[in-house]
XYZ file of N, CA and C in Angstrom:
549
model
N -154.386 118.823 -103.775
C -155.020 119.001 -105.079
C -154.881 120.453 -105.493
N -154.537 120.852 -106.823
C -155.021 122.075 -107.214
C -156.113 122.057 -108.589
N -156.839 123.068 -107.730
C -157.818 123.191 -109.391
C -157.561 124.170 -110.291
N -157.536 124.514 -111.372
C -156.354 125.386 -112.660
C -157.724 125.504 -113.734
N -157.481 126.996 -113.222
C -158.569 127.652 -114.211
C -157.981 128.334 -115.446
N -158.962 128.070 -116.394
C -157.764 128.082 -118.171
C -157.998 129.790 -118.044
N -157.410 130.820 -119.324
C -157.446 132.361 -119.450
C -158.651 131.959 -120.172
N -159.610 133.094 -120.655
C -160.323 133.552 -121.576
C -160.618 132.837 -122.914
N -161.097 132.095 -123.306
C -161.224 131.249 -124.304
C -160.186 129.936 -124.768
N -160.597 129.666 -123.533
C -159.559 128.477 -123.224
C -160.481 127.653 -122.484
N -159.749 125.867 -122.720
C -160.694 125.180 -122.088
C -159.790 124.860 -120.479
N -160.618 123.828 -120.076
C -160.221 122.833 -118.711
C -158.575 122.487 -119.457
N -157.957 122.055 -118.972
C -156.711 121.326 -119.270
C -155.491 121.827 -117.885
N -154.870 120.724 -117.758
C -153.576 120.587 -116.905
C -152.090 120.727 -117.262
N -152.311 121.237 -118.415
C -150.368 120.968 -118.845
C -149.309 121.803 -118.062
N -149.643 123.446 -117.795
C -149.223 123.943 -117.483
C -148.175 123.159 -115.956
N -149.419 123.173 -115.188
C -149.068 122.603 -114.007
C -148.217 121.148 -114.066
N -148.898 120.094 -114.779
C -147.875 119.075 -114.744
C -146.895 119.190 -115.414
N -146.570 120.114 -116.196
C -145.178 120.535 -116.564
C -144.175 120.449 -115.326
N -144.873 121.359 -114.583
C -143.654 122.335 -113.729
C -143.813 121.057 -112.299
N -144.650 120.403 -112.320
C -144.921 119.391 -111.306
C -144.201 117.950 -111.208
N -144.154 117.748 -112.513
C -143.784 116.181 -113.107
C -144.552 115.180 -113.349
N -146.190 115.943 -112.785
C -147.291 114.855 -112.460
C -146.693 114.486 -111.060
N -146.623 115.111 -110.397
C -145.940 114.512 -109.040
C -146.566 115.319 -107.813
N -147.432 114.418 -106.985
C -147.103 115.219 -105.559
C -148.886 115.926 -105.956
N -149.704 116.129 -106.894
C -150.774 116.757 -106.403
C -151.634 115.989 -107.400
N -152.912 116.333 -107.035
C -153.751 115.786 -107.751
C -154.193 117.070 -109.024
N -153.931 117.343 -110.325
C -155.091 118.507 -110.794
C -155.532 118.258 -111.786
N -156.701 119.430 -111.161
C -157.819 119.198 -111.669
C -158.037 120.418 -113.075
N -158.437 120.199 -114.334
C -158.487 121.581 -115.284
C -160.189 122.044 -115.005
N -160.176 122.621 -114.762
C -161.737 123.271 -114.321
C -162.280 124.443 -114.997
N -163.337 124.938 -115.371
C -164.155 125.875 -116.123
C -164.650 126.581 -115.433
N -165.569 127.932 -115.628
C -166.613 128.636 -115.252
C -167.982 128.458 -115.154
N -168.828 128.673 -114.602
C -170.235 128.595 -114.925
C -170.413 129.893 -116.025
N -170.264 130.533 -116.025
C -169.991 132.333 -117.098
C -169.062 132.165 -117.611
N -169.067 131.660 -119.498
C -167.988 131.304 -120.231
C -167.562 132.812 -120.691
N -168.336 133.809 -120.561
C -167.637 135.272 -121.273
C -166.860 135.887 -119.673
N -167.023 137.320 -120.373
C -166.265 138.067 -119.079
C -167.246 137.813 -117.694
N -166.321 137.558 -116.552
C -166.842 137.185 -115.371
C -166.684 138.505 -114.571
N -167.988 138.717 -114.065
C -168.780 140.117 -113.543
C -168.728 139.349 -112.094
N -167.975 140.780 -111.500
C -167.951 140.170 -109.612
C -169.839 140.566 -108.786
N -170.032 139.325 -108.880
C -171.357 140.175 -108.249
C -171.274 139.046 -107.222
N -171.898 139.223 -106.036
C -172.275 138.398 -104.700
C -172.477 136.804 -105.325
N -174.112 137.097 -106.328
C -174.675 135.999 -107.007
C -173.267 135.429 -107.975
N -172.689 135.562 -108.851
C -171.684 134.893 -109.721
C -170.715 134.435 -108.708
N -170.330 134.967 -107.930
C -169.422 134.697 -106.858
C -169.739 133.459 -105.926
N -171.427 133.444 -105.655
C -172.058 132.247 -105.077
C -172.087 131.292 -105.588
N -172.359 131.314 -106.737
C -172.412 130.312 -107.897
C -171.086 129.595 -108.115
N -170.269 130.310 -108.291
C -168.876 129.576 -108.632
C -168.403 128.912 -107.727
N -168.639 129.834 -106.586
C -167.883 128.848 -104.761
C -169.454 127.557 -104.902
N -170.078 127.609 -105.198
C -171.209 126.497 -104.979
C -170.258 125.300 -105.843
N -169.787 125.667 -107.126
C -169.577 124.727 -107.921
C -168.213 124.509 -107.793
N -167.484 125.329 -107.222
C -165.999 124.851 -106.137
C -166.302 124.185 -105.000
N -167.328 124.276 -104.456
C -167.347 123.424 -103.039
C -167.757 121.782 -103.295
N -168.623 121.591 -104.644
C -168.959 120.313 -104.700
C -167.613 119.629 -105.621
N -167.402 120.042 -106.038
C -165.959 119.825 -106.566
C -164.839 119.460 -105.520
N -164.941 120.303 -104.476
C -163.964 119.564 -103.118
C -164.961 118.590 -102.469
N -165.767 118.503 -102.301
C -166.535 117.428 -102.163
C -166.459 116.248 -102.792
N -166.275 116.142 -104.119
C -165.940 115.278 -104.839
C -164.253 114.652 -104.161
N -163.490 115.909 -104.201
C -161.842 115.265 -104.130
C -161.869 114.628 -102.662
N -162.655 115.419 -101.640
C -162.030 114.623 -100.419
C -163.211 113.475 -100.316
N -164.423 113.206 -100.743
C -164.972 111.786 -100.487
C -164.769 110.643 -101.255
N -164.288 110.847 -102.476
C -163.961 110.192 -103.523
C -162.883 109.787 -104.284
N -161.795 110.881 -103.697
C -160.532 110.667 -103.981
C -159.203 110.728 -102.839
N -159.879 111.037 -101.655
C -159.388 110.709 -100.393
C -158.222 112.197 -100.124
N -158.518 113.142 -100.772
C -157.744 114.902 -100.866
C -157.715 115.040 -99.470
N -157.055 116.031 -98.912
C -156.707 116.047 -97.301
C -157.129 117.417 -97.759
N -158.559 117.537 -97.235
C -159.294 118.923 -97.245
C -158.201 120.269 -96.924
N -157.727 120.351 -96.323
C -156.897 121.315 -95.635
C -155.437 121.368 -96.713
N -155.830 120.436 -97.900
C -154.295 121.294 -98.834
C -155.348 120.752 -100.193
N -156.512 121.971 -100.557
C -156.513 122.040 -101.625
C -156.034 123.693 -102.107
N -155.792 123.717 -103.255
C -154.861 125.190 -103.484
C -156.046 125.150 -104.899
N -156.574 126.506 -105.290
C -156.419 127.238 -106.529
C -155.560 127.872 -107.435
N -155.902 127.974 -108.664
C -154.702 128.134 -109.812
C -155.283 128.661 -110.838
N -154.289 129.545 -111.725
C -155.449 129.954 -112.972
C -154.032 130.690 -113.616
N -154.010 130.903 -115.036
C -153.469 131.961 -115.569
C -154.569 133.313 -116.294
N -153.941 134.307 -116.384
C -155.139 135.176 -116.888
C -156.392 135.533 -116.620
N -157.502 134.944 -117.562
C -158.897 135.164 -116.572
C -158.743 134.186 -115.300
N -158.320 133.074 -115.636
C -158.440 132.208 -114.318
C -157.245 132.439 -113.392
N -156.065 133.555 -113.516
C -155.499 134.057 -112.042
C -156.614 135.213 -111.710
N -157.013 136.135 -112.157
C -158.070 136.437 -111.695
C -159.133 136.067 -110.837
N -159.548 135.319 -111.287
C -160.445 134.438 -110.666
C -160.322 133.417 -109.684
N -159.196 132.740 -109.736
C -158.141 132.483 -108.893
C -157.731 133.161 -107.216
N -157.903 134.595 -107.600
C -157.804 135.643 -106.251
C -159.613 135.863 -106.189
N -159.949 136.189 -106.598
C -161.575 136.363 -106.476
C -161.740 134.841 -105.372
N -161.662 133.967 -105.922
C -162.297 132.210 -104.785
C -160.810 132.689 -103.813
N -159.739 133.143 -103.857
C -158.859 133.031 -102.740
C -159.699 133.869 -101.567
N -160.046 135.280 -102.140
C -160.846 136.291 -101.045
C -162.044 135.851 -100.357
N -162.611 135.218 -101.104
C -164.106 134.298 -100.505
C -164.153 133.673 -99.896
N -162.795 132.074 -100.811
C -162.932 131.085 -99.961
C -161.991 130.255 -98.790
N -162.117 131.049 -97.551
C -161.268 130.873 -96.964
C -160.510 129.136 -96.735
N -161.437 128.282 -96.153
C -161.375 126.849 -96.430
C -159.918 126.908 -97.525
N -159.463 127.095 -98.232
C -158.552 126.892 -99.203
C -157.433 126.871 -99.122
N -156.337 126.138 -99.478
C -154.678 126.251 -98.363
C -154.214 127.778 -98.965
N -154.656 127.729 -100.368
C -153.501 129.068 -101.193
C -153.758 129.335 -102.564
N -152.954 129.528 -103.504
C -153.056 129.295 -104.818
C -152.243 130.446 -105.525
N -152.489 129.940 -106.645
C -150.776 130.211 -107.750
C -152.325 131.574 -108.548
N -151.665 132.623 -108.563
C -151.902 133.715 -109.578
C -150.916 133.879 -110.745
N -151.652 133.651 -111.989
C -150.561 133.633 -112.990
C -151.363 134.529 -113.904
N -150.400 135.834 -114.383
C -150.343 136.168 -114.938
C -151.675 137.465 -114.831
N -151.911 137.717 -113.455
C -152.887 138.226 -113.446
C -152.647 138.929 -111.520
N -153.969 139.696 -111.247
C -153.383 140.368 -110.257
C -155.167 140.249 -109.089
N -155.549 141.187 -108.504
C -156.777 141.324 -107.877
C -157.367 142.311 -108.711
N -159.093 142.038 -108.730
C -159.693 143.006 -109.447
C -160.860 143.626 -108.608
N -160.834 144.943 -108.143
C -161.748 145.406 -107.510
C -162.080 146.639 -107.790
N -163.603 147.102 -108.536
C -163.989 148.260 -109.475
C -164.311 149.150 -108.622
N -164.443 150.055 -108.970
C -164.829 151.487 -107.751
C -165.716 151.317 -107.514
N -166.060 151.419 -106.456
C -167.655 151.469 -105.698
C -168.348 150.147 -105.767
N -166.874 148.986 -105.608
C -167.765 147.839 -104.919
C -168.182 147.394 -103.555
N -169.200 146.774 -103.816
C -169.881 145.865 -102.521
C -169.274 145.138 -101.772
N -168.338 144.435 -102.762
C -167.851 142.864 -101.718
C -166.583 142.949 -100.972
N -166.306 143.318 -99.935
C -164.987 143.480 -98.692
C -164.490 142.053 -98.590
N -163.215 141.857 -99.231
C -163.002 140.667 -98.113
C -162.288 140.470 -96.940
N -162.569 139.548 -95.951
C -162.138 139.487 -94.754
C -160.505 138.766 -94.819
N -160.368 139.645 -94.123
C -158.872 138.617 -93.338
C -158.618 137.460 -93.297
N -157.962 136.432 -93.765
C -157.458 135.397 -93.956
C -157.951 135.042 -91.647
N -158.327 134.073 -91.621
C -158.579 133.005 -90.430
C -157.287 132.401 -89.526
N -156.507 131.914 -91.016
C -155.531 131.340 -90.499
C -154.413 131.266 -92.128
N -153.129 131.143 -91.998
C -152.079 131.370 -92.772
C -152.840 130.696 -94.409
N -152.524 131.118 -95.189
C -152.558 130.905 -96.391
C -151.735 131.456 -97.386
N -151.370 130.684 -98.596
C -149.700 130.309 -98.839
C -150.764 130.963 -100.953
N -149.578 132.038 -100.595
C -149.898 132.162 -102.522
C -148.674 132.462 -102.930
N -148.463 132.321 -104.762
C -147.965 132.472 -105.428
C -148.010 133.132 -106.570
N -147.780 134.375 -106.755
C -148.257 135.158 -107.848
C -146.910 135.302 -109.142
N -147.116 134.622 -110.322
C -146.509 134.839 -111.309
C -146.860 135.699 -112.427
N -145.814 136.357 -112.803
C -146.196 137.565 -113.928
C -145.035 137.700 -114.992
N -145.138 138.066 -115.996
C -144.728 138.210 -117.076
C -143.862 140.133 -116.566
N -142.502 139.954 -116.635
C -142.147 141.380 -116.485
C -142.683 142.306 -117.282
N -143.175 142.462 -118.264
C -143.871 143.145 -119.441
C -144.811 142.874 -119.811
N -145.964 142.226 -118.892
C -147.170 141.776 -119.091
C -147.809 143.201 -118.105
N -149.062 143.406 -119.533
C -149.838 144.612 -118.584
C -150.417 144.480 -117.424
N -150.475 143.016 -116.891
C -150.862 142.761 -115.788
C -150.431 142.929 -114.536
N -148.884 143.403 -115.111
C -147.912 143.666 -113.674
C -148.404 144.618 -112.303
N -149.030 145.883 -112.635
C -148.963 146.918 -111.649
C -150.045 146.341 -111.109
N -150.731 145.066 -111.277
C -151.765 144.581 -110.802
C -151.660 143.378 -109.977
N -150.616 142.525 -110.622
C -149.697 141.559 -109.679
C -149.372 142.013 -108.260
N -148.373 143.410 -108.756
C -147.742 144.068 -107.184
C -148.672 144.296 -106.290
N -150.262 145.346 -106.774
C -151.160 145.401 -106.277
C -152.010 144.580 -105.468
N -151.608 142.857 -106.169
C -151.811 141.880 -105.345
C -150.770 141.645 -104.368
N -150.020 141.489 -104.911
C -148.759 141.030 -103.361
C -149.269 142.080 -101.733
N -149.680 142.985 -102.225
C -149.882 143.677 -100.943
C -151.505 143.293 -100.785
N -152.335 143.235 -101.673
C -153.853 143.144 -100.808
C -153.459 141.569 -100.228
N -152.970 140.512 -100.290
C -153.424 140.001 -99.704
C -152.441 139.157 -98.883
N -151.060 140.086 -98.945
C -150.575 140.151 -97.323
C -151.061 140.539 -96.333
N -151.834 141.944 -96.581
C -152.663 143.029 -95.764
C -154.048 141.481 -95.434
N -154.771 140.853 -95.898
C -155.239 140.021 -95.751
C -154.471 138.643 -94.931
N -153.401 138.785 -93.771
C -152.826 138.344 -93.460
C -152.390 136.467 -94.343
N -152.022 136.372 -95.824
C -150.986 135.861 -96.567
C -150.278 135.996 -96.842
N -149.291 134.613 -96.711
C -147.560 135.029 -97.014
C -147.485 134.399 -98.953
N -147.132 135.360 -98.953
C -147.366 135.744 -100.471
C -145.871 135.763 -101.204
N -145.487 134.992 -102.163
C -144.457 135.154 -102.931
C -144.776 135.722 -104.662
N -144.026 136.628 -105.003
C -144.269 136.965 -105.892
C -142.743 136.749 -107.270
N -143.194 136.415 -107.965
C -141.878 136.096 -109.075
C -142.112 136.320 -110.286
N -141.345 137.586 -110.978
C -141.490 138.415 -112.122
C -140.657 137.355 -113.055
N -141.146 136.997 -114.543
C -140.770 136.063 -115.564
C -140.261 137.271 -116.313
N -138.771 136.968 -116.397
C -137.590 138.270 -117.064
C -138.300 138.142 -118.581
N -138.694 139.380 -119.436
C -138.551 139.171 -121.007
C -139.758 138.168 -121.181
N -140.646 138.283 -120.498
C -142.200 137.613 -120.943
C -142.953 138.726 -120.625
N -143.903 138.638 -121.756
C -145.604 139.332 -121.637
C -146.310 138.603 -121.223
N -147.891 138.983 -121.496
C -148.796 138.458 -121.031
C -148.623 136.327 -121.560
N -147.944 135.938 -121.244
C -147.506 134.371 -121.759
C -147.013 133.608 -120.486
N -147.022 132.442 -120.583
C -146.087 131.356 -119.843
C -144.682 131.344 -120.288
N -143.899 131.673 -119.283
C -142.452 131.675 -119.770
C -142.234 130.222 -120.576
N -141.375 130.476 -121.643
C -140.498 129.189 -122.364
C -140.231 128.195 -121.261
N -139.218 128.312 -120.443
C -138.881 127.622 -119.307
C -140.020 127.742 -118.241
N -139.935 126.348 -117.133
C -140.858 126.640 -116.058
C -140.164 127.380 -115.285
N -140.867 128.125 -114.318
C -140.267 129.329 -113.332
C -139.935 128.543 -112.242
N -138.509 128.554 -112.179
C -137.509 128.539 -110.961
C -138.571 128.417 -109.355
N -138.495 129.571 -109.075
C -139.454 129.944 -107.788
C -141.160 129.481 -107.982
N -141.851 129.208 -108.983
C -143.044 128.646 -109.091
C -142.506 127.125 -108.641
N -141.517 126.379 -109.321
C -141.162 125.069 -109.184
C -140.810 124.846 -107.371
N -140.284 125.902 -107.199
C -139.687 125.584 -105.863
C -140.835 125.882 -104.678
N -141.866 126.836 -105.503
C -142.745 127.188 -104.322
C -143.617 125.591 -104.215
N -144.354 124.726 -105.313
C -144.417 123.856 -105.496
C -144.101 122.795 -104.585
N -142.643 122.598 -104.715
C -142.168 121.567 -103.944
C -142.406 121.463 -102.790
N -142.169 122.565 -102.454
C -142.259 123.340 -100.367
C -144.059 123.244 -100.111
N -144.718 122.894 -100.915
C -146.039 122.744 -100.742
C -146.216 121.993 -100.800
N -146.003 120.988 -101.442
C -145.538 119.151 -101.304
C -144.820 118.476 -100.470
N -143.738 119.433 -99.316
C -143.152 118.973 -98.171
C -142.239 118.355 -99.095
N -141.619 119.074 -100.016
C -140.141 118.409 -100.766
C -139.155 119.782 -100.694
N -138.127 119.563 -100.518
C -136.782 119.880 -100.075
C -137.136 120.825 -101.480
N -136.390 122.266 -101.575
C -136.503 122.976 -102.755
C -134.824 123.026 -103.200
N -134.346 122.642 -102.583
C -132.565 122.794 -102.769
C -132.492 121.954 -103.392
């Protein structure tokens, strides 16, 4: 399953993903915030959201029969953001796709996160000319250093947007997460 958090004044919805998917191979889910404005990293908002991510996997593996151990997070914009925020927290999680967005951590915060347990599989997509880039790269390393194997794939001649075409290496990272041949 992946759950796919919309940017900033945007609702729940799946297109993105079953675009590049075919509807094939995962279950997703379009999912919201509890904090519809800007989302403030605090312990409490952070609790809150993993509360309302955990009953949500609760839902997929008693009810829809999800193999706990491959649900992935997803988001473009506010929700790749946020996206790495539940990746740092919630370990339980196989991985998840960062789109268009990077890690956000303000000076003189509280919340450390720990080291990945055991392997976890991300995908960070960015717009080559999206201001989000030096923040993307910034991710590729926090959370290798967080022992994840991390792929990162720059969209040639896009800004802050979803490339025209689906991304090559998003499609292929995809497949290889579905146990399908990427060749």
């Amino acid at each position: 399953a992946i759950v796919y958090y919309h940017g900033t004044h945007g609702r729940p919805n799946i297109r993105l993903l079953r675009e590049i998917t075919g509807g094939e191979g995962f279950l997703i889910v379009g999912m919201t915030y509890l904090n519809k404005g800007r989302f403030i990293q605090s312990e409490a908002n952070i609790a809150a959201e993993l509360s309302q991510l955990n009953e949500l996997k609760r839902v997929l593996t008693d009810e829809h029969n999800v193999d706990p151990s491959k649900i992935y997070v997803a988001g473009f914009s506010k929700g790749g953001w946020f996206a790495a925020t539940l990746l740092e927290h919630d370990h339980s999680l196989t991985g998840g796709l960062i789109l268009g967005a990077g890690v956000f951590h303000s000076k003189g915060q509280q919340i450390k996160p720990k080291p990945f347990p055991s392997k976890k599989l991300i995908y960070i997509g960015i717009g080559r000319f999206d201001g989000n880039y030096p923040q993307s790269l910034a991710a590729l390393l926090h959370f290798r250093k967080l022992g994840a194997v991390v792929t990162l794939e720059a969209w040639p001649d896009t800004k802050h947007a979803y490339p025209k075409t689906p991304p090559t290496g998003m499609k292929q990272w995809l497949q290889i997460q579905r146990g399908v041949s990427a060749l």
